[in-house]
XYZ file of C-alpha atoms in Angstrom:
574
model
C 25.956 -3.947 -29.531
C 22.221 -4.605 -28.143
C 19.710 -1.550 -28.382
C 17.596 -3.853 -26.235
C 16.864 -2.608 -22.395
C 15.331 -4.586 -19.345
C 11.692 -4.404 -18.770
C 12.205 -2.654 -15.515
C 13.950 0.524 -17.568
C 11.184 0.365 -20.255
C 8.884 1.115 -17.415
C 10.521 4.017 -15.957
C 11.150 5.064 -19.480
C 7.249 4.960 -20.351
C 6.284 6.283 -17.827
C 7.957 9.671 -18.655
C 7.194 9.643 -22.300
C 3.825 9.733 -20.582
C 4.671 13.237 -19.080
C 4.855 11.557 -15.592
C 6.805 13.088 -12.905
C 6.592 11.909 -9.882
C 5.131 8.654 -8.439
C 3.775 7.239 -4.962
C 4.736 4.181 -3.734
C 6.706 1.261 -1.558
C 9.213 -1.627 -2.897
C 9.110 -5.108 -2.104
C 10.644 -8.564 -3.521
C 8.598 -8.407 -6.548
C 8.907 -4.939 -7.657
C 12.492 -4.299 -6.377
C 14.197 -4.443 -10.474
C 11.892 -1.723 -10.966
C 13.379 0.384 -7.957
C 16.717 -0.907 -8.799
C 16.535 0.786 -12.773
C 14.650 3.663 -11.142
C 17.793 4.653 -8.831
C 18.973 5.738 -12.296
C 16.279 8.317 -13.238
C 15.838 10.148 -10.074
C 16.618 13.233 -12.013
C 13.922 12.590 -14.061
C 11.017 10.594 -11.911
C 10.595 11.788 -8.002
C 9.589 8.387 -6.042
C 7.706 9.687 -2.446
C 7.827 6.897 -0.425
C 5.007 6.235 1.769
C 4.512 4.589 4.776
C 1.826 1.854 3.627
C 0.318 1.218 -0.014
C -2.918 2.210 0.932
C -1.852 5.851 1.661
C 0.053 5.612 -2.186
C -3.470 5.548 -3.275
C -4.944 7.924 -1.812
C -1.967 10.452 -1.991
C -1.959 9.975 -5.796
C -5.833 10.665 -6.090
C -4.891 14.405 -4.499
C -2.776 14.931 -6.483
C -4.364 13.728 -9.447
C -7.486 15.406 -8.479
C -6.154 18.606 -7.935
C -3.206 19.107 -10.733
C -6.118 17.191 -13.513
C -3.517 14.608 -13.999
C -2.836 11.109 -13.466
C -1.520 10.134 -10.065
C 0.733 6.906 -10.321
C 1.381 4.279 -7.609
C 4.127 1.313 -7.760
C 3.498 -1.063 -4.879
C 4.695 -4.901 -5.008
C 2.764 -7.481 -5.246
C 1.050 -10.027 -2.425
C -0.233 -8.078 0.312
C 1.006 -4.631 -1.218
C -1.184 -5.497 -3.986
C -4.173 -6.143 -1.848
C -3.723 -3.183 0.056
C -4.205 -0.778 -2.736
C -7.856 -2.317 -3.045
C -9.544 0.762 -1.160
C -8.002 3.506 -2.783
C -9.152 1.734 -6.464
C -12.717 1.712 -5.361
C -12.453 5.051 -3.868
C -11.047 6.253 -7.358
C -13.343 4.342 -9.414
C -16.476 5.975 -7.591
C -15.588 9.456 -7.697
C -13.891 9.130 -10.840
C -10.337 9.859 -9.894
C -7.456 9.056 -13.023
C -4.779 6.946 -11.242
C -2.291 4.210 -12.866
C -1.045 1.669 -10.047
C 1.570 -0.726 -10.906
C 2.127 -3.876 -8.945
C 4.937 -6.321 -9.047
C 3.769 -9.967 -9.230
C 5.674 -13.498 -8.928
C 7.674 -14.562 -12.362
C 4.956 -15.949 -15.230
C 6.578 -19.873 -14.201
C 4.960 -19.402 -10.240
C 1.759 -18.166 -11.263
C -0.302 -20.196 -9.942
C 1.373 -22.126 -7.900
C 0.391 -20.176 -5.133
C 3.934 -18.785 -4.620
C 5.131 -16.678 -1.991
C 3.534 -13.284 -1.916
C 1.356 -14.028 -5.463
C -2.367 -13.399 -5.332
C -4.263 -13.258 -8.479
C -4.307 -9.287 -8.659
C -6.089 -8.801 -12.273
C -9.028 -11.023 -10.684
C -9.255 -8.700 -7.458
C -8.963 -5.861 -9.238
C -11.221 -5.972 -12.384
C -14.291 -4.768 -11.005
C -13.016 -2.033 -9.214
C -10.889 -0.324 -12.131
C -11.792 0.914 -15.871
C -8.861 -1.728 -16.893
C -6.649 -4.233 -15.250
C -4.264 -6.451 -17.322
C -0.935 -8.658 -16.236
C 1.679 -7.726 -18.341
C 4.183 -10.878 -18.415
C 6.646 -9.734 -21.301
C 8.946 -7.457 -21.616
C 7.903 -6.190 -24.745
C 4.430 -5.455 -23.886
C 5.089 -2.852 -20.980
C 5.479 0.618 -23.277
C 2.105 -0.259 -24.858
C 0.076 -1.389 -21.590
C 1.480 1.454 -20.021
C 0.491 3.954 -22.930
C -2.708 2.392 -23.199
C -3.200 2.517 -19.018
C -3.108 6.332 -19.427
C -5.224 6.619 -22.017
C -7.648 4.881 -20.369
C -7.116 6.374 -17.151
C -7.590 9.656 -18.338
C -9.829 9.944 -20.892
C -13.640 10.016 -20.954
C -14.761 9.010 -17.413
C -11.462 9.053 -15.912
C -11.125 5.824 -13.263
C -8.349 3.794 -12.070
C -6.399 1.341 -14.388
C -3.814 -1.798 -12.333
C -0.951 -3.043 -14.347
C 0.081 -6.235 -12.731
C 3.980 -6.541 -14.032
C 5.338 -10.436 -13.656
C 8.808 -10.184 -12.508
C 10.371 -11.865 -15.107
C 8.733 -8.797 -17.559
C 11.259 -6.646 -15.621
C 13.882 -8.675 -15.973
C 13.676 -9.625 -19.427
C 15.504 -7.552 -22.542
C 13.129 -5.613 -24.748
C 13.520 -2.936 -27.549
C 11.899 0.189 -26.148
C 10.051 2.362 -28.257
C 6.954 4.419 -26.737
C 3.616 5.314 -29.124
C 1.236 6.942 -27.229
C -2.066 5.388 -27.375
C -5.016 7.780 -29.133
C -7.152 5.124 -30.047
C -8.887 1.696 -28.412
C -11.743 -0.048 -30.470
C -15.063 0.120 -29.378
C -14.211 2.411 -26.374
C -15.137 5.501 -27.216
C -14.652 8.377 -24.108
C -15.685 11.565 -25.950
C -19.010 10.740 -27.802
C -20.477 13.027 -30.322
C -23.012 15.400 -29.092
C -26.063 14.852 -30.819
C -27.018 18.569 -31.770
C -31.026 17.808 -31.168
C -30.309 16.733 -27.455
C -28.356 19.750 -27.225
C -32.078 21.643 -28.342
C -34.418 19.447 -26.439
C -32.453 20.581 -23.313
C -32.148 24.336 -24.653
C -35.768 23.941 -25.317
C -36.714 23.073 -21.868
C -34.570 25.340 -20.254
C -36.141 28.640 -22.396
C -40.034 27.229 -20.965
C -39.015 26.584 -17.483
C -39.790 29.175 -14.669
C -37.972 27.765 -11.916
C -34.975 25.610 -13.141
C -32.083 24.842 -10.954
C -28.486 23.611 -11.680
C -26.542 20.992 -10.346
C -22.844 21.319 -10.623
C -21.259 17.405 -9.801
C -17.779 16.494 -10.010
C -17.997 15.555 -13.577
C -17.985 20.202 -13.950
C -14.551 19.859 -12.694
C -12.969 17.173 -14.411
C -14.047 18.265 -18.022
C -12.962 22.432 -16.758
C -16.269 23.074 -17.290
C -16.373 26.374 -14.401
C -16.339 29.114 -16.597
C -19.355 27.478 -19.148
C -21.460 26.664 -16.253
C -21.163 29.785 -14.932
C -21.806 31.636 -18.014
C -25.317 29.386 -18.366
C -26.596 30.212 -15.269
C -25.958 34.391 -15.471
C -27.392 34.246 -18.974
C -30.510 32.378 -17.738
C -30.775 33.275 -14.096
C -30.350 29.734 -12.916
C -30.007 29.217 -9.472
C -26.622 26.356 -8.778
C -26.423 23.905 -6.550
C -23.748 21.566 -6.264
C -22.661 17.938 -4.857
C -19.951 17.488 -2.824
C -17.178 16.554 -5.475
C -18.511 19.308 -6.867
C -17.955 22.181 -4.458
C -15.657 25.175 -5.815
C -17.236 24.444 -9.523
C -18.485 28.049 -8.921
C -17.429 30.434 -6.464
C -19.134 30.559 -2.902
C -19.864 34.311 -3.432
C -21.005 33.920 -6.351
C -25.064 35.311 -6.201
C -26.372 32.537 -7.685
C -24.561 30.010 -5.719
C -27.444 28.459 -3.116
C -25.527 25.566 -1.830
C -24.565 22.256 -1.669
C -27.212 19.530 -2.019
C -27.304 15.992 0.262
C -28.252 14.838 3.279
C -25.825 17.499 5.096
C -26.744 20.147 2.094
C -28.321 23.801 2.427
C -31.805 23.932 3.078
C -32.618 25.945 -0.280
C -31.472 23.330 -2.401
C -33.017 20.252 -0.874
C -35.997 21.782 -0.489
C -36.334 23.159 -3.959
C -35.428 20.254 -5.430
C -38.868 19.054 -5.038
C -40.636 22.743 -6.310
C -38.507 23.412 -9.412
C -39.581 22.850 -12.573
C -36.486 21.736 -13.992
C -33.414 19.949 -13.088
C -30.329 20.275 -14.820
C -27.754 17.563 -13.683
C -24.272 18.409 -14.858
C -21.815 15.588 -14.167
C -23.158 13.832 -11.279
C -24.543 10.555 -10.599
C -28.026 10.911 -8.486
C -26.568 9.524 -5.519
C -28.648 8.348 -2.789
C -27.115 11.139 -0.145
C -28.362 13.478 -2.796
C -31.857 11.522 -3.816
C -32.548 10.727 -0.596
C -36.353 8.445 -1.675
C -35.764 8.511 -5.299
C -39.322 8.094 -5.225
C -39.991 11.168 -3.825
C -37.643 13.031 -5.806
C -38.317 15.461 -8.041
C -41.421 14.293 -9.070
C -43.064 17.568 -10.250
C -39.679 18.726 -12.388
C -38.767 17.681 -16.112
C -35.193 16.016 -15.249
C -32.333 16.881 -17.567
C -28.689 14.757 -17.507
C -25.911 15.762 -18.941
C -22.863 13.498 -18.650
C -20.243 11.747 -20.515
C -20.777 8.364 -18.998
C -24.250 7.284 -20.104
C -24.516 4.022 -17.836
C -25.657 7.005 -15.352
C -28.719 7.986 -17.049
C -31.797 6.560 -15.850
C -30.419 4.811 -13.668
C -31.241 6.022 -10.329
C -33.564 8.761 -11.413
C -35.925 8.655 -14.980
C -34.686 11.241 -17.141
C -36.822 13.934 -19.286
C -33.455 14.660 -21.882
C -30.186 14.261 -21.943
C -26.630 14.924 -23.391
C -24.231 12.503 -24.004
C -21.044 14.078 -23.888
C -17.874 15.994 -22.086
C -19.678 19.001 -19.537
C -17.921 21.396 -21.209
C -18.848 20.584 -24.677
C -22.277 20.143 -23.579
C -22.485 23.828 -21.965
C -20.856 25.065 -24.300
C -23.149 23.951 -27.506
C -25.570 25.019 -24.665
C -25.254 28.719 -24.354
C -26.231 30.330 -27.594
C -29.467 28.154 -27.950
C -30.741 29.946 -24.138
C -32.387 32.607 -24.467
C -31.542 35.515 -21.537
C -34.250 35.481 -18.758
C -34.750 36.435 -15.186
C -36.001 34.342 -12.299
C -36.068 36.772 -9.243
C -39.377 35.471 -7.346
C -38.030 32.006 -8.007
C -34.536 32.623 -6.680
C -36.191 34.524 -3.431
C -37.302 31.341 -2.259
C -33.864 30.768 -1.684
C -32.981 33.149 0.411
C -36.133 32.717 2.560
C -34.344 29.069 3.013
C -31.213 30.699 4.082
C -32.650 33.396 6.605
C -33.765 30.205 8.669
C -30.541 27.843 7.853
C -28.455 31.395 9.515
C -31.024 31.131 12.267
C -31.458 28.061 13.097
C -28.269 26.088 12.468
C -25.580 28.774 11.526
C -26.086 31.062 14.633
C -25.271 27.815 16.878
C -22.616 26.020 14.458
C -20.757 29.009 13.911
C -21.171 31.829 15.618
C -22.065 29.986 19.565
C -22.048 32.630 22.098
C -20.331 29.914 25.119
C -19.491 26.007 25.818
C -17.198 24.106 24.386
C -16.160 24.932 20.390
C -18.116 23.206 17.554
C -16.668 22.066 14.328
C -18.239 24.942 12.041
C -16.750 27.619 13.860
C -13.417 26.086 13.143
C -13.712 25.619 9.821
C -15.334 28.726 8.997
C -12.713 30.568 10.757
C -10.100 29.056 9.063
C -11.422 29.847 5.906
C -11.522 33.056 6.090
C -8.212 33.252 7.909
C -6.832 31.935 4.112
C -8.631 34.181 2.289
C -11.115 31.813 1.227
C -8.722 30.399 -1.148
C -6.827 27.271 0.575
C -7.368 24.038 -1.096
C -9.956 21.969 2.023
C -8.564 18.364 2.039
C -11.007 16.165 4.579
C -10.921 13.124 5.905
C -14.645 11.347 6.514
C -17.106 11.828 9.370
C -18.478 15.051 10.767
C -15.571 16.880 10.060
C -15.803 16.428 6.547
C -19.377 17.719 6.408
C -18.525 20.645 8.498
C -15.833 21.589 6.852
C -17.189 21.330 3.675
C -20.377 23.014 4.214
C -18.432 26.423 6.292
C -15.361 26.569 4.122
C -15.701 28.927 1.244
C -14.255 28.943 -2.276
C -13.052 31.370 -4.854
C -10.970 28.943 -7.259
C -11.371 25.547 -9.104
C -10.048 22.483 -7.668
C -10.313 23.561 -3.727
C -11.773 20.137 -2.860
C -10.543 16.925 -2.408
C -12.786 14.452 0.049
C -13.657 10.985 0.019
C -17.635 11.427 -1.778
C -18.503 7.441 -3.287
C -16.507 5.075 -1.299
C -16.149 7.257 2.316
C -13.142 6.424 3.335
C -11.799 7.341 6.487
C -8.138 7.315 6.450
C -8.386 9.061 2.926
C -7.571 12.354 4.415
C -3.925 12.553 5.674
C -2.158 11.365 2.299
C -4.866 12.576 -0.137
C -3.660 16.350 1.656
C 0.341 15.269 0.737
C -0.790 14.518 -2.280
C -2.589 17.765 -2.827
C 0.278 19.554 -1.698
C 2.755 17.893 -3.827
C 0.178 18.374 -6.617
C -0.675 21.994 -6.032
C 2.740 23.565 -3.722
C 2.134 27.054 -4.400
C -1.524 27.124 -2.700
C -2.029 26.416 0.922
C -3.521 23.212 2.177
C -5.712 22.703 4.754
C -6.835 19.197 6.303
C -9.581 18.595 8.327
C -9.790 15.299 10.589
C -11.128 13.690 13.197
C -9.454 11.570 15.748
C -10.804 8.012 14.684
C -9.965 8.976 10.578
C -6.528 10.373 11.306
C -5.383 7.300 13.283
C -6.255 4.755 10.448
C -3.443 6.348 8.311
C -1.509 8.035 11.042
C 1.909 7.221 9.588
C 1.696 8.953 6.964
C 3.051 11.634 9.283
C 6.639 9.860 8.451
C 6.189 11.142 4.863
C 5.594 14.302 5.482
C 8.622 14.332 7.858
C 10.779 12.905 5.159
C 9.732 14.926 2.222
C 8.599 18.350 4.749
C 5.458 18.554 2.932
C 3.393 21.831 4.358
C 0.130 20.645 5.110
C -1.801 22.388 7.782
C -3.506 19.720 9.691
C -6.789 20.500 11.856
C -7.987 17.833 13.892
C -11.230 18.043 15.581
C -11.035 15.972 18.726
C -13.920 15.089 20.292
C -12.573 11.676 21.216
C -15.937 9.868 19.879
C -16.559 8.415 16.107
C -18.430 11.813 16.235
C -20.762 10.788 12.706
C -21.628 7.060 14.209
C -22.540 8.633 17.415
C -24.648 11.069 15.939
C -26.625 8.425 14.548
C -26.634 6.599 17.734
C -28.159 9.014 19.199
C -31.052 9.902 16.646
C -32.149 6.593 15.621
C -30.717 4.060 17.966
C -31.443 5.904 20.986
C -28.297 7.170 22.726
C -26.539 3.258 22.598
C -22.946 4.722 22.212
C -21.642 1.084 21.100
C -18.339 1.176 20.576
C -18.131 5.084 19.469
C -15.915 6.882 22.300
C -12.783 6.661 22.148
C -9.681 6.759 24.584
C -6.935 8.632 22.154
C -3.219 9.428 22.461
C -1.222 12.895 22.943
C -1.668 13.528 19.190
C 0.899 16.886 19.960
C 3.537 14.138 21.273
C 3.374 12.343 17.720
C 3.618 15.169 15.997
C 6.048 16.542 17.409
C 8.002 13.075 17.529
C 7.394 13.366 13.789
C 9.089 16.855 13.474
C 6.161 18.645 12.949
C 5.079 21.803 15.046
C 1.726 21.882 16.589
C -0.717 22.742 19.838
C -3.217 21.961 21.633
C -6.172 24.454 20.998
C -8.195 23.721 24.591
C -10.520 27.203 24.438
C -12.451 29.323 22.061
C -9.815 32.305 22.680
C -7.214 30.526 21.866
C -8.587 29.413 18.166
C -7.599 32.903 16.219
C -4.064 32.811 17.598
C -3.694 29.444 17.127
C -4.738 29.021 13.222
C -2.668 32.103 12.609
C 0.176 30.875 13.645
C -0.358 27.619 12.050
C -0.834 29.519 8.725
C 2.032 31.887 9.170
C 4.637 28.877 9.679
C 6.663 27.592 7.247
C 6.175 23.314 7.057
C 3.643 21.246 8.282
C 1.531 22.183 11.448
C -1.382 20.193 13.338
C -3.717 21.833 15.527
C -5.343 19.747 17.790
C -8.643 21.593 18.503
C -10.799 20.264 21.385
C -14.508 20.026 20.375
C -17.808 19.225 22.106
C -18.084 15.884 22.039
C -21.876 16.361 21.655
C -21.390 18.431 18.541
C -23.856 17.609 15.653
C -23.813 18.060 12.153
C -27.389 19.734 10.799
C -29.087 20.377 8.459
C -29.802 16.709 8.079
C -32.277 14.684 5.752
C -32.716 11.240 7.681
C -31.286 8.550 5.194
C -34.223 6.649 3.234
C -36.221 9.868 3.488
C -37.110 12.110 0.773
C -34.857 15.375 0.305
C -37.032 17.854 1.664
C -37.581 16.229 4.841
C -34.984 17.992 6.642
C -33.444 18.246 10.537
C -32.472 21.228 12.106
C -31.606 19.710 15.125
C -32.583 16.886 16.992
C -36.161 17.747 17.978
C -36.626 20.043 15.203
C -37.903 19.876 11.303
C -38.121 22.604 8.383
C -41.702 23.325 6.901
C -41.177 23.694 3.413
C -44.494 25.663 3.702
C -42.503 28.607 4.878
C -41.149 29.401 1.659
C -44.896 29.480 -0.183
């Protein structure tokens, strides 16, 4: 009697010697042995079936990005293959583990230009950390241990295994090594012990350093070492956007997030400190604005375990080549204790006019229509401060990011790299599914939500509790914003005539309102917080609703907005 099992099972059966549990996807022709052998392990490997391949992507990068482990797509091939394209290069730029398998045509069409076969290994290869077409049976437990290995280690990224159908039809004698080792790739390197004391030294001679907490803090669990730097040393943290809930919001020497939409404080002392410590993040340009502007007077310090990133956006003085945590961790006993409190001051000059100037009015308005901020601040708090904030992209997503607060690890997940509207509705199911026992809120706006609108149908099928809070001004709210301050008030092609978005809910089995006044706003989020499944709040907003601060793009970081006619002078802080 044969030992020997199809391709198809060998799969499903790698898959959980890999630890997975649950996967996102959609069948097809080409993938459909695959869904046939998984019918049998349903006990063992929950399928969520989505409503288009796209949102398998992005539901698996919530859940991947907040559980810390791999999300998992199986899509079939042609046009399902394709349509997985954004959610690689979304994961690939904000460095997102996910494993997506695609069916392809039998090894004898390819080629041929068969039905449904596109050449998915040449699509894919630049936007992944591996892709490879596996066309034999035999080969499918060690591509798929070596996907997660290289999904998940080092820099984690997106890997595509392209599986010919004839692979998962074929017999094959299944036995699963998991893979620990891939010459010359090397994710953790060795910390070289006198970068780790160039940096230290630096950091004991500085008198106004400043942190920056990216994404790359969160990934390696690196909260509790960054933290512990900064209290020993009296270093001031700012963060990116990925890199939000790295340390607490109330934390006193948390100043903000950094960017074109960042805090005052940090943008502007970006170009006084005397120091830079870069932890994890990638100098973008929405955090450089003119790299040639940037920084200039400051020693610059990297630390990251990808070092493709260093120098090459913004020169470096020193860095560490390495995992965040190690790095911060070989860190701390080499800093000597030392306080900063004239240097941190300037700080909170910064925020006595950010509270003035843009907080009063984004937050706290007195009359008119309801702004963004106010929503998302008040939902915030209404949570305790301790909801995971899933956004979509546009003004929402800045607003929400900047007025939500955070007290744990792993409260963000947003499109940073790629910006992908859309990302939002199955990156929150995701989230959920990845995170059930913490509540999940997800801010949109009405152009993002309707790109992956049926995604509502999964939530309906699987009664996934995300609390959905659409801002509705009926405009591409962030393209009009720019209309109006650089291309002067042309609204081309920005409103926007939408549908009864209560209707579709509701026609989707999940509960929501219309939210038409600021009284109504308190009732409404509590009851959308005290129900039990999935509620949407459609919250009417001022369609002339802006999102400030604001550094203009191309300029440098400290030239900042507070409103339209209105610019910070950095000379207030001197």
């Amino acid at each position: 009697m044969s030992n020997k099992i199809t391709g198809a099972e060998a799969l499903i059966k790698s898959l959980i010697a890999e630890g997975v549990d649950r996967v996102f996807g959609y069948p097809g022709g080409a993938i459909i042995p695959v869904y046939d052998k998984l019918y049998d392990y349903t006990s063992q490997l929950k399928h969520i079936l989505v409503r288009h391949e796209q949102g398998a992507t992005h539901a698996a990068q919530g859940y991947a990005r907040v559980s810390g482990r791999t999300g998992v797509v199986i899509v079939t091939s042609g046009p399902a293959a394709t349509n997985v394209i954004t959610g690689l290069s979304d994961a690939l730029m904000d460095s997102t583990p996910m494993v997506v398998i695609t069916g392809q045509v039998a090894s004898s069409f390819l080629g041929s230009d068969a039905f449904q076969e596109t050449d998915v290994v040449g699509i894919t290869q630049p936007i992944t950390k591996w892709a490879y077409q596996i066309r034999r049976p035999e080969d499918i437990s060690w591509a798929v241990a070596r996907a997660f290995y290289i999904a998940q280690s080092g820099r984690p990224g997106p890997v595509v295994l392209d599986l010919a159908k004839d692979a998962q039809t074929g017999l094959t004698e299944w036995v699963h090594k998991k893979c620990t080792y891939i010459r010359s790739y090397i994710p953790y390197p060795r910390i070289k012990a006198e970068d780790v004391q160039a940096v230290a030294k630096l950091i004991n001679e500085s008198q106004r350093p400043m942190l920056i907490s990216g994404h790359g803090v969160m990934i390696s669990g690196a909260e509790k070492e960054l933290a512990n730097l900064a209290e020993k040393a009296d270093i001031p943290v700012t963060s990116t956007l990925l890199g939000l809930s790295t340390i607490p919001s109330a934390h006193p020497l948390y100043k903000g997030m950094l960017g074109m939409h960042g805090n005052i404080g940090p943008n502007v002392n970006t170009n006084r400190c005397d120091l830079l410590i870069a932890v994890g993040m990638r100098f973008d340009d929405r955090v450089t604005g003119d790299t040639t502007k940037y920084a200039r007077q400051a020693k610059i310090v990297h630390i990251d375990i990808d070092s493709s990133e260093f120098d090459k956006n913004i020169k470096t003085d020193a860095t560490i080549h390495g995992d965040a945590r190690e790095a911060l961790s070989l860190l701390l006993p080499l800093v000597k204790e030392a306080k900063h409190n004239e240097w941190l001051e300037t700080f909170a000059r910064c925020d006595e006019v950010e509270q003035e100037k843009v907080v009063k009015r984004e937050v706290f308005p007195e009359s008119g229509p309801m702004n963004m901020g106010e929503v998302a601040y008040k939902v915030s708090k209404a949570t305790g401060d301790r909801a995971i904030l899933v956004t979509d992209v546009g003004q929402n997503q800045m607003f929400s990011s900047r007025y939500f607060r955070y007290t744990e690890p792993r409260s963000i997940v947003t499109s940073g790299g790629l910006g992908t509207m859309g990302f939002g509705l199955p990156a929150a199911i995701g989230a959920k599914m990845g995170a059930p026992d913490r509540t999940v809120c997800f801010f949109t706006g009405d152009g993002g939500l309707q790109m992956t609108i049926q995604e509502l149908g999964t939530i309906l099928e699987y009664g996934t509790d995300v609390k959905i809070i659409l801002l509705n001004n009926n405009f591409l709210g962030n393209v009009r914003q720019w209309q109006l301050l650089f291309f002067n008030g042309r609204f081309s092609q920005t409103p926007m005539i939408n549908p009864d978005f209560v209707q579709i809910a509701n026609a989707y089995g999940i509960k929501a309102e219309n939210v038409e006044t600021r009284e109504q706003l308190d009732g409404a989020i509590q009851r959308m917080l005290d129900h039990n499944g999935a509620y949407l709040l459609n919250v009417n907003i001022d369609p002339t609703d802006m999102i400030f601060p604001m550094t203009p793009a191309g300029a440098a970081v400290d030239t900042i907005m507070l409103n339209a006619s209105e610019k910070f002078d950095p000379q207030q802080i001197k």
